[in-house]
Tab-separated table of N, CA, C and O in Angstrom:
chain	number	residue	atom	x	y	z
A	590	MET	N	12.447	121.244	120.141
A	590	MET	CA	10.997	121.339	120.129
A	590	MET	C	10.432	120.000	119.637
A	590	MET	O	10.809	119.525	118.574
A	591	ALA	N	9.593	119.402	120.398
A	591	ALA	CA	9.036	118.090	120.058
A	591	ALA	C	7.966	118.192	118.982
A	591	ALA	O	7.228	119.164	118.911
A	592	ASN	N	7.899	117.172	118.165
A	592	ASN	CA	6.869	117.058	117.138
A	592	ASN	C	5.686	116.333	117.763
A	592	ASN	O	5.838	115.212	118.256
A	593	GLU	N	4.519	116.941	117.754
A	593	GLU	CA	3.351	116.350	118.396
A	593	GLU	C	2.606	115.370	117.497
A	593	GLU	O	1.719	114.663	117.963
A	594	LYS	N	2.940	115.320	116.215
A	594	LYS	CA	2.243	114.431	115.272
A	594	LYS	C	3.010	113.141	115.010
A	594	LYS	O	2.414	112.093	114.831
A	595	ILE	N	4.357	113.217	114.960
A	595	ILE	CA	5.182	112.049	114.685
A	595	ILE	C	6.002	111.759	115.936
A	595	ILE	O	6.863	112.549	116.306
A	596	LYS	N	5.726	110.638	116.571
A	596	LYS	CA	6.379	110.300	117.843
A	596	LYS	C	7.892	110.170	117.692
A	596	LYS	O	8.371	109.422	116.852
A	597	ASN	N	8.622	110.921	118.532
A	597	ASN	CA	10.085	110.884	118.550
A	597	ASN	C	10.697	111.133	117.173
A	597	ASN	O	11.672	110.492	116.785
A	598	ALA	N	10.120	112.064	116.411
A	598	ALA	CA	10.581	112.357	115.059
A	598	ALA	C	12.013	112.875	115.065
A	598	ALA	O	12.405	113.655	115.930
A	599	ALA	N	12.769	112.420	114.091
A	599	ALA	CA	14.139	112.879	113.897
A	599	ALA	C	14.504	112.648	112.438
A	599	ALA	O	13.940	111.769	111.778
A	600	PHE	N	15.443	113.434	111.940
A	600	PHE	CA	15.931	113.205	110.590
A	600	PHE	C	16.569	111.824	110.540
A	600	PHE	O	17.342	111.458	111.417
A	601	HIS	N	16.253	111.045	109.510
A	601	HIS	CA	16.893	109.744	109.352
A	601	HIS	C	17.813	109.723	108.148
A	601	HIS	O	19.012	109.551	108.281
A	602	HIS	N	17.268	109.883	106.917
A	602	HIS	CA	18.151	109.868	105.758
A	602	HIS	C	17.544	110.535	104.534
A	602	HIS	O	16.344	110.686	104.436
A	603	VAL	N	18.436	110.926	103.635
A	603	VAL	CA	18.094	111.354	102.278
A	603	VAL	C	18.731	110.323	101.366
A	603	VAL	O	19.854	109.868	101.614
A	604	ALA	N	18.028	109.921	100.305
A	604	ALA	CA	18.526	108.886	99.403
A	604	ALA	C	18.936	109.477	98.060
A	604	ALA	O	18.261	110.349	97.519
A	605	LEU	N	20.047	108.973	97.532
A	605	LEU	CA	20.617	109.429	96.270
A	605	LEU	C	20.861	108.229	95.377
A	605	LEU	O	21.384	107.204	95.831
A	606	ARG	N	20.518	108.363	94.082
A	606	ARG	CA	20.881	107.352	93.090
A	606	ARG	C	22.224	107.754	92.500
A	606	ARG	O	22.393	108.893	92.075
A	607	ALA	N	23.176	106.834	92.434
A	607	ALA	CA	24.515	107.145	91.947
A	607	ALA	C	24.825	106.351	90.682
A	607	ALA	O	24.739	105.121	90.686
A	608	ALA	N	25.185	107.054	89.607
A	608	ALA	CA	25.580	106.392	88.359
A	608	ALA	C	26.867	105.604	88.578
A	608	ALA	O	27.021	104.506	88.069
A	609	ASP	N	27.813	106.152	89.356
A	609	ASP	CA	29.049	105.453	89.699
A	609	ASP	C	29.055	105.275	91.215
A	609	ASP	O	29.518	106.139	91.957
A	610	TYR	N	28.539	104.143	91.645
A	610	TYR	CA	28.364	103.859	93.067
A	610	TYR	C	29.685	103.948	93.823
A	610	TYR	O	29.784	104.622	94.847
A	611	ASP	N	30.712	103.259	93.333
A	611	ASP	CA	31.986	103.212	94.051
A	611	ASP	C	32.604	104.595	94.217
A	611	ASP	O	33.063	104.952	95.307
A	612	LYS	N	32.617	105.385	93.159
A	612	LYS	CA	33.190	106.736	93.247
A	612	LYS	C	32.363	107.619	94.169
A	612	LYS	O	32.904	108.452	94.891
A	613	THR	N	31.053	107.439	94.143
A	613	THR	CA	30.182	108.246	94.989
A	613	THR	C	30.417	107.917	96.462
A	613	THR	O	30.568	108.819	97.296
A	614	VAL	N	30.479	106.629	96.789
A	614	VAL	CA	30.743	106.221	98.178
A	614	VAL	C	32.119	106.727	98.607
A	614	VAL	O	32.283	107.265	99.713
A	615	GLU	N	33.109	106.600	97.743
A	615	GLU	CA	34.452	107.080	98.065
A	615	GLU	C	34.452	108.589	98.331
A	615	GLU	O	35.074	109.066	99.280
A	616	PHE	N	33.738	109.347	97.503
A	616	PHE	CA	33.666	110.790	97.692
A	616	PHE	C	33.092	111.135	99.060
A	616	PHE	O	33.657	111.930	99.808
A	617	TYR	N	31.954	110.539	99.404
A	617	TYR	CA	31.296	110.895	100.661
A	617	TYR	C	32.043	110.379	101.893
A	617	TYR	O	31.987	111.005	102.946
A	618	THR	N	32.766	109.265	101.750
A	618	THR	CA	33.520	108.756	102.902
A	618	THR	C	34.905	109.382	102.997
A	618	THR	O	35.301	109.841	104.064
A	619	GLU	N	35.636	109.411	101.892
A	619	GLU	CA	37.013	109.903	101.927
A	619	GLU	C	37.080	111.430	101.924
A	619	GLU	O	37.772	112.026	102.740
A	620	ALA	N	36.382	112.058	101.001
A	620	ALA	CA	36.465	113.517	100.889
A	620	ALA	C	35.667	114.240	101.964
A	620	ALA	O	36.096	115.281	102.457
A	621	LEU	N	34.500	113.674	102.330
A	621	LEU	CA	33.629	114.377	103.276
A	621	LEU	C	33.580	113.732	104.658
A	621	LEU	O	32.915	114.246	105.552
A	622	GLY	N	34.252	112.612	104.842
A	622	GLY	CA	34.390	112.028	106.173
A	622	GLY	C	33.193	111.285	106.723
A	622	GLY	O	33.159	110.972	107.922
A	623	MET	N	32.200	110.980	105.899
A	623	MET	CA	31.057	110.212	106.396
A	623	MET	C	31.487	108.780	106.672
A	623	MET	O	32.418	108.267	106.054
A	624	LYS	N	30.820	108.141	107.622
A	624	LYS	CA	31.180	106.786	108.051
A	624	LYS	C	30.109	105.788	107.629
A	624	LYS	O	28.904	106.046	107.786
A	625	LEU	N	30.563	104.627	107.148
A	625	LEU	CA	29.645	103.560	106.761
A	625	LEU	C	28.906	103.041	107.989
A	625	LEU	O	29.531	102.682	108.990
A	626	VAL	N	27.575	103.031	107.909
A	626	VAL	CA	26.735	102.488	108.983
A	626	VAL	C	26.325	101.067	108.630
A	626	VAL	O	26.438	100.156	109.433
A	627	ARG	N	25.822	100.892	107.408
A	627	ARG	CA	25.414	99.568	106.950
A	627	ARG	C	25.339	99.566	105.435
A	627	ARG	O	25.220	100.606	104.814
A	628	SER	N	25.407	98.356	104.874
A	628	SER	CA	25.322	98.204	103.419
A	628	SER	C	24.662	96.876	103.103
A	628	SER	O	24.672	95.956	103.916
A	629	TRP	N	24.087	96.772	101.905
A	629	TRP	CA	23.441	95.544	101.483
A	629	TRP	C	23.387	95.494	99.971
A	629	TRP	O	23.624	96.488	99.291
A	630	GLY	N	23.063	94.342	99.450
A	630	GLY	CA	22.945	94.153	98.008
A	630	GLY	C	24.281	93.905	97.333
A	630	GLY	O	25.345	94.018	97.945
A	631	GLU	N	24.206	93.568	96.055
A	631	GLU	CA	25.384	93.274	95.248
A	631	GLU	C	25.228	93.958	93.892
A	631	GLU	O	24.120	94.207	93.432
A	632	GLY	N	26.340	94.225	93.231
A	632	GLY	CA	26.333	94.777	91.874
A	632	GLY	C	25.490	96.032	91.752
A	632	GLY	O	25.630	96.969	92.540
A	633	ASP	N	24.590	96.026	90.771
A	633	ASP	CA	23.723	97.184	90.531
A	633	ASP	C	22.608	97.316	91.555
A	633	ASP	O	21.782	98.231	91.463
A	634	SER	N	22.571	96.423	92.541
A	634	SER	CA	21.570	96.486	93.610
A	634	SER	C	22.191	96.903	94.940
A	634	SER	O	21.573	96.754	95.994
A	635	ARG	N	23.413	97.421	94.913
A	635	ARG	CA	24.087	97.820	96.154
A	635	ARG	C	23.453	99.088	96.734
A	635	ARG	O	23.050	99.991	96.007
A	636	VAL	N	23.422	99.116	98.059
A	636	VAL	CA	22.925	100.269	98.799
A	636	VAL	C	23.782	100.394	100.049
A	636	VAL	O	24.202	99.390	100.628
A	637	CYS	N	24.036	101.630	100.480
A	637	CYS	CA	24.704	101.818	101.763
A	637	CYS	C	24.121	103.040	102.452
A	637	CYS	O	23.512	103.902	101.816
A	638	MET	N	24.281	103.078	103.758
A	638	MET	CA	23.924	104.240	104.559
A	638	MET	C	25.192	104.746	105.210
A	638	MET	O	25.915	103.981	105.846
A	639	LEU	N	25.434	106.048	105.056
A	639	LEU	CA	26.600	106.696	105.625
A	639	LEU	C	26.137	107.694	106.670
A	639	LEU	O	25.226	108.493	106.404
A	640	ASP	N	26.740	107.667	107.848
A	640	ASP	CA	26.419	108.631	108.903
A	640	ASP	C	27.083	109.955	108.539
A	640	ASP	O	28.291	110.010	108.320
A	641	ILE	N	26.299	111.026	108.491
A	641	ILE	CA	26.866	112.324	108.116
A	641	ILE	C	27.605	112.974	109.278
A	641	ILE	O	28.333	113.936	109.085
A	642	GLY	N	27.439	112.436	110.497
A	642	GLY	CA	28.176	112.952	111.643
A	642	GLY	C	27.340	113.139	112.883
A	642	GLY	O	27.863	113.243	113.981
A	643	ASP	N	26.021	113.141	112.728
A	643	ASP	CA	25.144	113.340	113.885
A	643	ASP	C	24.121	112.233	114.028
A	643	ASP	O	23.152	112.367	114.744
A	644	GLY	N	24.336	111.129	113.318
A	644	GLY	CA	23.378	110.031	113.338
A	644	GLY	C	22.440	110.047	112.157
A	644	GLY	O	21.853	109.036	111.807
A	645	GLY	N	22.273	111.215	111.517
A	645	GLY	CA	21.501	111.297	110.281
A	645	GLY	C	22.302	110.650	109.167
A	645	GLY	O	23.533	110.673	109.180
A	646	CYS	N	21.615	110.050	108.208
A	646	CYS	CA	22.312	109.283	107.177
A	646	CYS	C	22.079	109.803	105.770
A	646	CYS	O	21.077	110.444	105.469
A	647	PHE	N	23.032	109.477	104.937
A	647	PHE	CA	22.981	109.713	103.503
A	647	PHE	C	22.968	108.319	102.890
A	647	PHE	O	23.914	107.550	103.074
A	648	GLU	N	21.888	107.954	102.208
A	648	GLU	CA	21.739	106.625	101.637
A	648	GLU	C	22.076	106.686	100.156
A	648	GLU	O	21.561	107.545	99.438
A	649	ILE	N	22.931	105.785	99.706
A	649	ILE	CA	23.359	105.774	98.314
A	649	ILE	C	22.935	104.467	97.667
A	649	ILE	O	23.231	103.386	98.171
A	650	PHE	N	22.226	104.577	96.545
A	650	PHE	CA	21.774	103.431	95.760
A	650	PHE	C	22.583	103.371	94.472
A	650	PHE	O	22.739	104.401	93.797
A	651	ALA	N	23.057	102.190	94.100
A	651	ALA	CA	23.684	102.021	92.791
A	651	ALA	C	22.575	102.134	91.757
A	651	ALA	O	21.563	101.443	91.842
A	652	ARG	N	22.734	103.047	90.808
A	652	ARG	CA	21.692	103.258	89.803
A	652	ARG	C	21.796	102.246	88.687
A	652	ARG	O	20.807	101.890	88.069
A	653	GLY	N	23.015	101.813	88.360
A	653	GLY	CA	23.177	100.797	87.334
A	653	GLY	C	23.238	101.321	85.917
A	653	GLY	O	23.466	100.570	84.995
A	654	SER	N	23.017	102.613	85.730
A	654	SER	CA	23.132	103.192	84.396
A	654	SER	C	23.387	104.682	84.533
A	654	SER	O	23.206	105.264	85.595
A	655	ALA	N	23.790	105.287	83.441
A	655	ALA	CA	24.036	106.728	83.446
A	655	ALA	C	22.758	107.511	83.166
A	655	ALA	O	22.741	108.724	83.290
A	656	ALA	N	21.684	106.822	82.800
A	656	ALA	CA	20.430	107.508	82.475
A	656	ALA	C	19.793	108.077	83.733
A	656	ALA	O	19.674	107.388	84.743
A	657	ALA	N	19.398	109.331	83.659
A	657	ALA	CA	18.751	109.982	84.804
A	657	ALA	C	17.374	109.378	85.045
A	657	ALA	O	16.692	108.961	84.118
A	658	GLU	N	16.974	109.335	86.295
A	658	GLU	CA	15.656	108.848	86.669
A	658	GLU	C	14.628	109.971	86.487
A	658	GLU	O	14.956	111.147	86.646
A	659	PRO	N	13.366	109.609	86.185
A	659	PRO	CA	12.360	110.652	85.965
A	659	PRO	C	12.080	111.534	87.175
A	659	PRO	O	11.683	112.679	87.023
A	660	ASP	N	12.307	111.014	88.389
A	660	ASP	CA	12.055	111.838	89.569
A	660	ASP	C	13.350	112.374	90.174
A	660	ASP	O	13.374	112.824	91.297
A	661	GLY	N	14.439	112.347	89.408
A	661	GLY	CA	15.685	112.954	89.852
A	661	GLY	C	16.570	111.999	90.618
A	661	GLY	O	16.237	110.838	90.835
A	662	GLU	N	17.712	112.501	91.027
A	662	GLU	CA	18.701	111.671	91.708
A	662	GLU	C	18.433	111.562	93.202
A	662	GLU	O	18.708	110.551	93.812
A	663	TYR	N	17.917	112.638	93.821
A	663	TYR	CA	17.452	112.526	95.199
A	663	TYR	C	16.025	112.037	95.092
A	663	TYR	O	15.211	112.640	94.419
A	664	PHE	N	15.708	110.932	95.765
A	664	PHE	CA	14.372	110.410	95.523
A	664	PHE	C	13.507	110.157	96.737
A	664	PHE	O	12.339	109.868	96.592
A	665	HIS	N	14.030	110.280	97.943
A	665	HIS	CA	13.133	110.307	99.095
A	665	HIS	C	13.834	110.883	100.316
A	665	HIS	O	15.048	110.914	100.397
A	666	PHE	N	13.019	111.366	101.217
A	666	PHE	CA	13.453	111.955	102.478
A	666	PHE	C	12.857	111.097	103.574
A	666	PHE	O	11.657	110.835	103.572
A	667	ALA	N	13.687	110.609	104.497
A	667	ALA	CA	13.198	109.711	105.542
A	667	ALA	C	13.218	110.381	106.902
A	667	ALA	O	14.171	111.068	107.255
A	668	ILE	N	12.159	110.145	107.645
A	668	ILE	CA	12.024	110.667	108.999
A	668	ILE	C	12.004	109.478	109.954
A	668	ILE	O	11.181	108.571	109.810
A	669	ALA	N	12.931	109.468	110.905
A	669	ALA	CA	12.937	108.421	111.921
A	669	ALA	C	11.787	108.662	112.883
A	669	ALA	O	11.462	109.807	113.215
A	670	THR	N	11.162	107.590	113.299
A	670	THR	CA	10.050	107.680	114.236
A	670	THR	C	9.959	106.373	115.018
A	670	THR	O	10.508	105.358	114.601
A	671	THR	N	9.275	106.408	116.134
A	671	THR	CA	9.019	105.183	116.886
A	671	THR	C	7.634	104.629	116.566
A	671	THR	O	7.251	103.590	117.094
A	672	ASP	N	6.883	105.307	115.682
A	672	ASP	CA	5.543	104.846	115.302
A	672	ASP	C	5.272	105.226	113.847
A	672	ASP	O	4.674	106.268	113.563
A	673	ALA	N	5.726	104.371	112.931
A	673	ALA	CA	5.544	104.632	111.500
A	673	ALA	C	4.070	104.673	111.111
A	673	ALA	O	3.672	105.445	110.239
A	674	ASP	N	3.247	103.875	111.776
A	674	ASP	CA	1.821	103.839	111.450
A	674	ASP	C	1.146	105.172	111.750
A	674	ASP	O	0.401	105.706	110.921
A	675	ALA	N	1.408	105.732	112.929
A	675	ALA	CA	0.789	107.005	113.308
A	675	ALA	C	1.292	108.135	112.414
A	675	ALA	O	0.506	109.014	112.023
A	676	ALA	N	2.576	108.122	112.074
A	676	ALA	CA	3.122	109.158	111.190
A	676	ALA	C	2.477	109.070	109.817
A	676	ALA	O	2.100	110.086	109.216
A	677	PHE	N	2.333	107.854	109.300
A	677	PHE	CA	1.684	107.620	108.009
A	677	PHE	C	0.239	108.133	108.036
A	677	PHE	O	-0.193	108.854	107.129
A	678	GLU	N	-0.487	107.788	109.078
A	678	GLU	CA	-1.882	108.217	109.201
A	678	GLU	C	-1.989	109.736	109.278
A	678	GLU	O	-2.878	110.340	108.663
A	679	ALA	N	-1.086	110.380	110.008
A	679	ALA	CA	-1.101	111.844	110.113
A	679	ALA	C	-0.822	112.485	108.756
A	679	ALA	O	-1.460	113.468	108.384
A	680	ALA	N	0.120	111.918	108.013
A	680	ALA	CA	0.452	112.469	106.699
A	680	ALA	C	-0.722	112.335	105.737
A	680	ALA	O	-1.060	113.286	105.017
A	681	VAL	N	-1.360	111.175	105.718
A	681	VAL	CA	-2.503	110.954	104.833
A	681	VAL	C	-3.659	111.868	105.228
A	681	VAL	O	-4.312	112.478	104.372
A	682	ALA	N	-3.898	112.003	106.522
A	682	ALA	CA	-4.956	112.902	106.998
A	682	ALA	C	-4.669	114.341	106.606
A	682	ALA	O	-5.597	115.127	106.386
A	683	GLY	N	-3.403	114.693	106.475
A	683	GLY	CA	-3.016	116.049	106.091
A	683	GLY	C	-2.994	116.291	104.603
A	683	GLY	O	-2.659	117.381	104.159
A	684	GLY	N	-3.320	115.271	103.802
A	684	GLY	CA	-3.405	115.464	102.362
A	684	GLY	C	-2.387	114.714	101.534
A	684	GLY	O	-2.417	114.779	100.301
A	685	ALA	N	-1.485	113.977	102.162
A	685	ALA	CA	-0.506	113.191	101.403
A	685	ALA	C	-1.198	111.995	100.761
A	685	ALA	O	-2.195	111.483	101.276
A	686	ALA	N	-0.655	111.557	99.642
A	686	ALA	CA	-1.185	110.382	98.952
A	686	ALA	C	-0.447	109.136	99.432
A	686	ALA	O	0.765	109.172	99.664
A	687	VAL	N	-1.165	108.050	99.555
A	687	VAL	CA	-0.567	106.782	99.957
A	687	VAL	C	0.362	106.313	98.843
A	687	VAL	O	-0.016	106.271	97.672
A	688	ASP	N	1.581	105.971	99.210
A	688	ASP	CA	2.520	105.352	98.270
A	688	ASP	C	2.644	103.872	98.660
A	688	ASP	O	2.303	103.010	97.882
A	689	LYS	N	3.115	103.601	99.886
A	689	LYS	CA	3.161	102.238	100.426
A	689	LYS	C	2.743	102.307	101.882
A	689	LYS	O	3.367	103.000	102.678
A	690	ALA	N	1.682	101.598	102.217
A	690	ALA	CA	1.189	101.564	103.600
A	690	ALA	C	2.259	100.953	104.505
A	690	ALA	O	3.152	100.241	104.035
A	691	PRO	N	2.192	101.206	105.808
A	691	PRO	CA	3.197	100.671	106.727
A	691	PRO	C	3.346	99.153	106.600
A	691	PRO	O	2.359	98.425	106.491
A	692	TYR	N	4.601	98.731	106.607
A	692	TYR	CA	4.883	97.297	106.548
A	692	TYR	C	6.198	97.000	107.251
A	692	TYR	O	7.061	97.850	107.375
A	693	ASP	N	6.310	95.762	107.718
A	693	ASP	CA	7.529	95.287	108.365
A	693	ASP	C	8.410	94.625	107.316
A	693	ASP	O	7.916	93.924	106.429
A	694	THR	N	9.701	94.845	107.440
A	694	THR	CA	10.665	94.185	106.572
A	694	THR	C	11.978	94.068	107.316
A	694	THR	O	12.144	94.684	108.377
A	695	VAL	N	12.845	93.283	106.779
A	695	VAL	CA	14.188	93.150	107.329
A	695	VAL	C	15.159	93.488	106.211
A	695	VAL	O	15.109	92.886	105.136
A	696	ILE	N	15.995	94.481	106.448
A	696	ILE	CA	17.018	94.839	105.471
A	696	ILE	C	18.223	93.947	105.774
A	696	ILE	O	18.814	94.047	106.852
A	697	PRO	N	18.579	93.054	104.830
A	697	PRO	CA	19.668	92.109	105.080
A	697	PRO	C	21.032	92.770	104.862
A	697	PRO	O	21.627	92.659	103.811
A	698	CYS	N	21.529	93.453	105.864
A	698	CYS	CA	22.777	94.213	105.767
A	698	CYS	C	23.990	93.328	105.989
A	698	CYS	O	23.916	92.331	106.700
A	699	HIS	N	25.101	93.734	105.400
A	699	HIS	CA	26.366	93.019	105.600
A	699	HIS	C	26.785	93.060	107.067
A	699	HIS	O	27.489	92.178	107.532
A	700	GLN	N	26.354	94.081	107.802
A	700	GLN	CA	26.716	94.247	109.207
A	700	GLN	C	25.724	93.577	110.147
A	700	GLN	O	25.834	93.710	111.362
A	701	GLY	N	24.747	92.878	109.623
A	701	GLY	CA	23.707	92.237	110.429
A	701	GLY	C	22.340	92.749	110.028
A	701	GLY	O	22.183	93.920	109.677
A	702	ASP	N	21.368	91.884	110.046
A	702	ASP	CA	20.017	92.245	109.618
A	702	ASP	C	19.458	93.423	110.412
A	702	ASP	O	19.707	93.544	111.609
A	703	LEU	N	18.683	94.256	109.710
A	703	LEU	CA	18.054	95.425	110.328
A	703	LEU	C	16.543	95.318	110.174
A	703	LEU	O	15.999	95.570	109.104
A	704	PRO	N	15.831	94.921	111.239
A	704	PRO	CA	14.366	94.858	111.169
A	704	PRO	C	13.778	96.264	111.314
A	704	PRO	O	14.151	97.008	112.228
A	705	VAL	N	12.886	96.613	110.392
A	705	VAL	CA	12.285	97.942	110.386
A	705	VAL	C	10.803	97.855	110.060
A	705	VAL	O	10.330	96.859	109.520
A	706	ARG	N	10.093	98.910	110.402
A	706	ARG	CA	8.724	99.125	109.934
A	706	ARG	C	8.771	100.449	109.209
A	706	ARG	O	9.195	101.463	109.778
A	707	ILE	N	8.372	100.447	107.942
A	707	ILE	CA	8.462	101.648	107.128
A	707	ILE	C	7.160	101.888	106.375
A	707	ILE	O	6.342	100.983	106.207
A	708	ALA	N	6.986	103.131	105.961
A	708	ALA	CA	5.816	103.527	105.183
A	708	ALA	C	6.222	104.691	104.294
A	708	ALA	O	7.137	105.448	104.626
A	709	PHE	N	5.542	104.831	103.159
A	709	PHE	CA	5.848	105.903	102.212
A	709	PHE	C	4.575	106.636	101.808
A	709	PHE	O	3.531	106.016	101.605
A	710	VAL	N	4.697	107.952	101.691
A	710	VAL	CA	3.614	108.783	101.164
A	710	VAL	C	4.206	109.739	100.132
A	710	VAL	O	5.412	109.990	100.116
A	711	LYS	N	3.327	110.258	99.280
A	711	LYS	CA	3.703	111.321	98.350
A	711	LYS	C	3.186	112.624	98.947
A	711	LYS	O	1.999	112.759	99.228
A	712	GLY	N	4.101	113.569	99.146
A	712	GLY	CA	3.724	114.864	99.687
A	712	GLY	C	2.951	115.693	98.679
A	712	GLY	O	2.714	115.267	97.542
A	713	LEU	N	2.595	116.870	99.066
A	713	LEU	CA	1.727	117.724	98.255
A	713	LEU	C	2.377	118.187	96.959
A	713	LEU	O	1.684	118.614	96.034
A	714	ASN	N	3.706	118.087	96.863
A	714	ASN	CA	4.417	118.473	95.644
A	714	ASN	C	4.934	117.265	94.877
A	714	ASN	O	5.760	117.405	93.982
A	715	GLY	N	4.490	116.075	95.246
A	715	GLY	CA	4.930	114.854	94.589
A	715	GLY	C	6.177	114.246	95.199
A	715	GLY	O	6.655	113.202	94.756
A	716	GLU	N	6.728	114.877	96.237
A	716	GLU	CA	7.928	114.355	96.894
A	716	GLU	C	7.582	113.109	97.712
A	716	GLU	O	6.492	112.998	98.240
A	717	THR	N	8.524	112.199	97.795
A	717	THR	CA	8.319	110.972	98.564
A	717	THR	C	8.875	111.149	99.968
A	717	THR	O	10.026	111.545	100.139
A	718	LEU	N	8.046	110.860	100.955
A	718	LEU	CA	8.450	110.865	102.361
A	718	LEU	C	8.385	109.434	102.869
A	718	LEU	O	7.434	108.712	102.580
A	719	GLU	N	9.398	109.040	103.619
A	719	GLU	CA	9.438	107.718	104.228
A	719	GLU	C	9.422	107.891	105.746
A	719	GLU	O	10.122	108.740	106.278
A	720	PHE	N	8.629	107.078	106.422
A	720	PHE	CA	8.621	107.032	107.877
A	720	PHE	C	9.345	105.750	108.250
A	720	PHE	O	8.952	104.651	107.826
A	721	PHE	N	10.437	105.856	109.021
A	721	PHE	CA	11.408	104.787	109.229
A	721	PHE	C	11.519	104.465	110.705
A	721	PHE	O	11.977	105.296	111.491
A	722	CYS	N	11.082	103.270	111.085
A	722	CYS	CA	11.113	102.848	112.485
A	722	CYS	C	11.964	101.589	112.612
A	722	CYS	O	11.590	100.524	112.098
A	723	VAL	N	13.100	101.708	113.296
A	723	VAL	CA	13.939	100.543	113.568
A	723	VAL	C	13.269	99.773	114.697
A	723	VAL	O	12.913	100.338	115.724
A	724	LYS	N	13.090	98.480	114.497
A	724	LYS	CA	12.397	97.649	115.489
A	724	LYS	C	13.371	97.023	116.463
A	724	LYS	O	14.502	96.830	116.209
């Protein structure tokens, strides 16, 4: 069933902060069979995206400490789209709060740069939604 508000909407990723980045990546790749799609950063700034098996991803951020974050370990839900601007506008019109307006960036991945247009809103319960458009 097509989404009439977000063009070509599809699940993209859920993001997790990991106190032990290496063990967390090992668990999801070795124990659960997820495959590395891309990674970037160094040390406490490392991030990777793992394909869960259908193209949807599990994104893991090195947290850098054992202290829990105030908004929890899962911290955003991403929706793939071909028009991040329209998705952002629809969310705001529906009552979401602006977190970060649509912007272009390049994620400098070890597997090659990934140009994207992304936007963030806070949903009605304070949850963060990301609209993710690969350019």
